[in-house]
CSV table of C-alpha atoms in Angstrom, one decimal:
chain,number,residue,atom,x,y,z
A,166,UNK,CA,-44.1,-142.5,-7.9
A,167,UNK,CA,-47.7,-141.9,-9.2
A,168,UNK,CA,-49.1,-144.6,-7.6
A,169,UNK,CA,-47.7,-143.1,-4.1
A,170,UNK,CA,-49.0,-139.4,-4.9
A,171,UNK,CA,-52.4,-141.0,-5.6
A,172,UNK,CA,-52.6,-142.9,-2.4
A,173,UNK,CA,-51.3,-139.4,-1.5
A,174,UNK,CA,-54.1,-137.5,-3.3
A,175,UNK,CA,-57.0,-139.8,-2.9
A,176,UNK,CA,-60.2,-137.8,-3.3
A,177,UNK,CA,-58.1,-134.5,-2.6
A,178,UNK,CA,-57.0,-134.4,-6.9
A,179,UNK,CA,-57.7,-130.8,-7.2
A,180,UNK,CA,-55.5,-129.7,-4.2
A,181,UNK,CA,-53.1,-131.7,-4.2
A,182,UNK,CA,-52.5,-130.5,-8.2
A,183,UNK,CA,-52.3,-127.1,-6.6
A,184,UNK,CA,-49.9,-127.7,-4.0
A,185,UNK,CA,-47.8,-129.5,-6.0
A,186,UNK,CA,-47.8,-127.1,-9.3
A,187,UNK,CA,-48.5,-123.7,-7.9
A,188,UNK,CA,-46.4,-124.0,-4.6
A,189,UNK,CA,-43.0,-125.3,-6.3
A,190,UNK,CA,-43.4,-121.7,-7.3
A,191,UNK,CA,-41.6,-120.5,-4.5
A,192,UNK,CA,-38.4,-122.1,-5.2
A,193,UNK,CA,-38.1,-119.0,-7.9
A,194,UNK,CA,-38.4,-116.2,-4.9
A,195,UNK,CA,-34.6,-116.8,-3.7
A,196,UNK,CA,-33.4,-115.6,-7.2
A,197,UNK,CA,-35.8,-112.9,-6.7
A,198,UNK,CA,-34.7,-111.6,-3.6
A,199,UNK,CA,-31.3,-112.0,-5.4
A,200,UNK,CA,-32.2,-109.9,-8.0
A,201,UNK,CA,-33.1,-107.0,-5.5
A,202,UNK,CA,-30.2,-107.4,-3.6
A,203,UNK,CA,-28.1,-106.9,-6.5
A,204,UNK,CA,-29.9,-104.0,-7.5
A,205,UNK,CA,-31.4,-105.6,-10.9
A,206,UNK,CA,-35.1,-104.5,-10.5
A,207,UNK,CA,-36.0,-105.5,-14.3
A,208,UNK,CA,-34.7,-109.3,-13.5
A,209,UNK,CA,-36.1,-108.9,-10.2
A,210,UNK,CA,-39.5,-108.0,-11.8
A,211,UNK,CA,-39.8,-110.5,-14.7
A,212,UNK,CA,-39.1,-113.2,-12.2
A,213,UNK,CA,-41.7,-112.1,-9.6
A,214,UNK,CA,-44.1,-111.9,-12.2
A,215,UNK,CA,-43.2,-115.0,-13.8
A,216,UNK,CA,-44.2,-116.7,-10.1
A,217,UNK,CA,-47.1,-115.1,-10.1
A,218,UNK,CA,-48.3,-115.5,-13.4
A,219,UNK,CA,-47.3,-119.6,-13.4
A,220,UNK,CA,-49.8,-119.6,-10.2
A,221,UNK,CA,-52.7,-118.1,-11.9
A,222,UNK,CA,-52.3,-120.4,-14.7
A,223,UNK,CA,-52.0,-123.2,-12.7
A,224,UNK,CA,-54.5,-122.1,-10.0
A,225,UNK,CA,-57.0,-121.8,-12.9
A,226,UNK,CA,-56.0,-125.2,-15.0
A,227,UNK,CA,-57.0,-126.8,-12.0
A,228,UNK,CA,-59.9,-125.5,-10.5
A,229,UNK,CA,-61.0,-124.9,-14.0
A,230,UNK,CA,-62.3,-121.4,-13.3
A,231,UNK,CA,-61.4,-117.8,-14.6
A,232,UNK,CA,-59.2,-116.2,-12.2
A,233,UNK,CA,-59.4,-112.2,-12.0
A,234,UNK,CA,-61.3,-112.0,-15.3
A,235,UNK,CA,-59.0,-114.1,-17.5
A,236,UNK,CA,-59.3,-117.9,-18.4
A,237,UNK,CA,-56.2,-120.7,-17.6
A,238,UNK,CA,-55.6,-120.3,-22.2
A,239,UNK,CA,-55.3,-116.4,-21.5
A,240,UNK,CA,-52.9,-116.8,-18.4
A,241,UNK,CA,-50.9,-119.6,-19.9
A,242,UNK,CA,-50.2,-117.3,-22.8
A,243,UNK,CA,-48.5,-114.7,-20.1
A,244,UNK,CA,-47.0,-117.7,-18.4
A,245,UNK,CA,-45.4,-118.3,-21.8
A,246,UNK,CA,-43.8,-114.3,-22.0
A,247,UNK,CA,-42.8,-114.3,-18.4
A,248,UNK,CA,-40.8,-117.4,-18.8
A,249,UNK,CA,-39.6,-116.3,-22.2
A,250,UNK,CA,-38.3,-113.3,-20.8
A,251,UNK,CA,-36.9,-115.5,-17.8
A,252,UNK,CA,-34.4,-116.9,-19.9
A,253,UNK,CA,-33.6,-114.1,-22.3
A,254,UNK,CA,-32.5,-112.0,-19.1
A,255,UNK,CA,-30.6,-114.8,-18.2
A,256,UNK,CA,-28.7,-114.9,-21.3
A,257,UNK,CA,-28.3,-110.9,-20.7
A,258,UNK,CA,-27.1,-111.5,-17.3
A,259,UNK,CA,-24.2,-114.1,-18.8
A,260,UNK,CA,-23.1,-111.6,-22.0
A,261,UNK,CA,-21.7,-109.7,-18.9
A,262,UNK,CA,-22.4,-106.2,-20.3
A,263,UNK,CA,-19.8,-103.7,-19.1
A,264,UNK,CA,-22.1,-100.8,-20.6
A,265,UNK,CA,-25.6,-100.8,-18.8
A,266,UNK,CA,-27.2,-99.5,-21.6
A,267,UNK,CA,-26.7,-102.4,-23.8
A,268,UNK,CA,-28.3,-104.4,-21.6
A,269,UNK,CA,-31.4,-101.9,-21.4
A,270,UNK,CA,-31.8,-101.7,-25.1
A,271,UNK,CA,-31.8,-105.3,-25.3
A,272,UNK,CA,-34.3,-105.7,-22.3
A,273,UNK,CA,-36.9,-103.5,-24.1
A,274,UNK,CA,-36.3,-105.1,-27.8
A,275,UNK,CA,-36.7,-109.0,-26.3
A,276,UNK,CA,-39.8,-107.5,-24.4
A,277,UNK,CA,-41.7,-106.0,-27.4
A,278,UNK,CA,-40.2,-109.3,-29.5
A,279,UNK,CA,-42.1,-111.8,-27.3
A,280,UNK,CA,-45.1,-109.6,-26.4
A,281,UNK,CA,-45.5,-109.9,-30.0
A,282,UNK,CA,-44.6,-113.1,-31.0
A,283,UNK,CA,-46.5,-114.6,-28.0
A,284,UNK,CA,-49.5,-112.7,-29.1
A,285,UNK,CA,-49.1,-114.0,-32.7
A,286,UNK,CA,-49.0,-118.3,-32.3
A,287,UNK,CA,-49.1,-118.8,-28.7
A,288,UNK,CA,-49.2,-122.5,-29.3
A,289,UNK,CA,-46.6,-123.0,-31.9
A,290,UNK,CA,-43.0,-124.0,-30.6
A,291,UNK,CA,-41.3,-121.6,-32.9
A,292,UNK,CA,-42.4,-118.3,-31.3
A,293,UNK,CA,-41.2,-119.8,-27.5
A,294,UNK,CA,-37.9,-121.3,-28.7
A,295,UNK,CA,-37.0,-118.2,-31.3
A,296,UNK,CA,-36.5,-115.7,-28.9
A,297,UNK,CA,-34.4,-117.8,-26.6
A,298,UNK,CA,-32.2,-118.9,-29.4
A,299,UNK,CA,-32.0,-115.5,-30.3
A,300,UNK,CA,-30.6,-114.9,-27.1
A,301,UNK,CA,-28.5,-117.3,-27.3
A,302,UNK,CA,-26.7,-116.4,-30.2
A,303,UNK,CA,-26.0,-113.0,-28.9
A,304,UNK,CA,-24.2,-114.8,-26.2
A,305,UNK,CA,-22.4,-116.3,-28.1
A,306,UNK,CA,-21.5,-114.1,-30.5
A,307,UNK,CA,-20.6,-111.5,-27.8
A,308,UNK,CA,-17.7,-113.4,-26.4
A,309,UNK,CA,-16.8,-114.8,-30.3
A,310,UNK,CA,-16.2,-110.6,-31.1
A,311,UNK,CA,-14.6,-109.9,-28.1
A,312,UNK,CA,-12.4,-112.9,-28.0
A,313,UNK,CA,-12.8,-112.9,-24.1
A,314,UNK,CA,-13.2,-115.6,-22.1
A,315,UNK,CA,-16.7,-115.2,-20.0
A,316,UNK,CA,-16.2,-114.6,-16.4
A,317,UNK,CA,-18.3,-117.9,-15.8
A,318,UNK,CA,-15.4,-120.0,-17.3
A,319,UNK,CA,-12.3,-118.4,-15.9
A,320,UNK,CA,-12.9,-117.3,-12.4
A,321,UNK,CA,-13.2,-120.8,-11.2
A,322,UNK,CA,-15.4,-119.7,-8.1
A,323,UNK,CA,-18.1,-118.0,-10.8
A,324,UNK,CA,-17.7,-121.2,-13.0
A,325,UNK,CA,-18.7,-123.5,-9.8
A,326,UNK,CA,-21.7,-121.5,-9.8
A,327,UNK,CA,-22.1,-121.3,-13.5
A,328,UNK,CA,-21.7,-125.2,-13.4
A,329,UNK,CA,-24.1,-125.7,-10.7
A,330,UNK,CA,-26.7,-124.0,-12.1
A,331,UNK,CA,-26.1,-125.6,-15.4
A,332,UNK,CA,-26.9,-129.3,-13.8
A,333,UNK,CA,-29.6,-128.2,-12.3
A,334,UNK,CA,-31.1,-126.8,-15.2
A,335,UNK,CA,-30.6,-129.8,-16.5
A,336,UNK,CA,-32.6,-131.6,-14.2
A,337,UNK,CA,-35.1,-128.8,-15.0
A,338,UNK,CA,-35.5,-129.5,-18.5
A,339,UNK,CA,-35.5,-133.5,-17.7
A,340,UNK,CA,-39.1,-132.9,-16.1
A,341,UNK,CA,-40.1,-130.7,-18.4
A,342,UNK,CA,-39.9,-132.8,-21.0
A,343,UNK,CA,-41.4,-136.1,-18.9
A,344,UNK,CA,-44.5,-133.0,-18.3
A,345,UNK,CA,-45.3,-132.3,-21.8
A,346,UNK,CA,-47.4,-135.0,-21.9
A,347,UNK,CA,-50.2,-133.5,-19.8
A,348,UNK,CA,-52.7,-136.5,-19.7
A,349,UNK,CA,-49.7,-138.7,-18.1
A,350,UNK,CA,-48.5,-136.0,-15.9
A,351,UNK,CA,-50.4,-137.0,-12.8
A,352,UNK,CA,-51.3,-133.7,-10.7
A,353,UNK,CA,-49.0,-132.4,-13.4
A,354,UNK,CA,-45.9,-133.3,-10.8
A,355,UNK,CA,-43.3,-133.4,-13.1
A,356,UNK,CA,-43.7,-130.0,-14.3
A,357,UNK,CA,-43.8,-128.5,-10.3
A,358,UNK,CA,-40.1,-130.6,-10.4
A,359,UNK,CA,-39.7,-127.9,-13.6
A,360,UNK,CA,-40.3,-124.9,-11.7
A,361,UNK,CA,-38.5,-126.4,-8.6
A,362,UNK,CA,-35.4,-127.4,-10.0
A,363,UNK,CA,-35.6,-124.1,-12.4
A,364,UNK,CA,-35.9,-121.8,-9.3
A,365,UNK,CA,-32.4,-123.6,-7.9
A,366,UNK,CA,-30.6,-122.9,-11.3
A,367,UNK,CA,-31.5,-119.4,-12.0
A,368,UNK,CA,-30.5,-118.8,-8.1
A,369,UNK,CA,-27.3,-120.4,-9.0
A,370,UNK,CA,-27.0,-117.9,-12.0
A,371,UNK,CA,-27.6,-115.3,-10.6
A,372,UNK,CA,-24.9,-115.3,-8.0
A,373,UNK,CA,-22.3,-115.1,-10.7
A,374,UNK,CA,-20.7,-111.7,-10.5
A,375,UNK,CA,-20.6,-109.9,-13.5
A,376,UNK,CA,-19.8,-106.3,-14.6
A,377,UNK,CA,-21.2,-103.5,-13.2
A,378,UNK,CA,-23.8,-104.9,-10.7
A,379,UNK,CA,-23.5,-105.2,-7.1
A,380,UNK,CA,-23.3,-108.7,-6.7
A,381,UNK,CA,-24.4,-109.3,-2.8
A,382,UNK,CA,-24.5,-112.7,-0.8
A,383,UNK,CA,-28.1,-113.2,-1.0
């Protein structure tokens, strides 16, 4: 594969990164649009500016060149909160929340929690993955005090979706992980497969009806 992209690429690196990194960006906007249909304007928010965001910090990586007054380490650290919070609203989305104002409490906390932790090690893998797991375990724990079944595991049309969006996640993190390693991540192509295949699972997610939102066909 990376000996097709550079035949591909030849002599055209720089835009070719950018097509492949910043443009799998738009696999995100269908959970977006999503989002507004359903009403959900935080959710819709966080994942429009998590689009937007990932772009700049691409965009910038690449061209190596400040982009509205802030350098690719400055946007990569609000590429990191974005997607943080990407993943903690999932989580919110799942605990199925029959009260609104549960969910809005624990918008603002996780919000102010990774502003903060973002802001203090940016770089160290503890302050990404805490929050998350956090999240997580509020899931978890949600449905352990409850002693309900989620909604994503009995309705067995919400649990194709839940399932679908769970494999492709997986495929997500699979590229992810193969991206890490930016040096060997030729026009960083693996991690635009991360954002591609993440923008099909949280689409997937987020067609799962759950309490008290107006779950449209999107």
């Amino acid at each position: 594969m990376t000996a097709l992209l550079e035949q591909l690429a030849a002599g055209n690196e720089v835009t070719a990164q950018l097509i492949l990194v910043t443009g799998t960006n738009i696999f995100s906007l269908p959970c977006v649009y999503a989002c507004f249909k359903h009403e959900c304007y935080f959710e819709m928010w966080v994942g429009l500016g998590t689009a937007f965001v990932s772009v700049m910090y691409h965009s910038a990586e690449a061209l190596k060149e400040p982009l509205l007054g802030m350098n690719d380490g400055k946007w990569h650290r609000l590429d990191n909160v974005f997607a943080i919070m990407s993943f903690v609203s999932l989580m919110l989305w799942l605990m199925d929340n029959k009260n609104r104002k549960h969910d809005e409490f624990l918008r603002w906390f996780f919000f102010v929690l990774v502003t903060w932790a973002q802001e203090r090690g940016p770089w160290i893998l503890f302050y990404t993955v805490a929050p998350i797991l956090l999240a997580f375990s509020l899931l978890i724990l949600k449905y352990i005090v409850t002693l309900q079944l989620p909604i994503f595991i009995k309705s067995p049309s919400e649990r194709n979706k839940f399932l679908k969006g769970l494999g492709l996640l997986g495929i997500a993190i699979y590229f992810f992980a193969l991206g890490l390693n930016e040096r060997a991540d030729y026009l960083r192509w693996h991690h635009g497969m991360w954002h591609l295949f993440c923008g099909l699972a949280f689409y997937q997610f987020f067609q799962i009806q759950v309490a008290g939102r107006k779950v449209k066909a999107a």
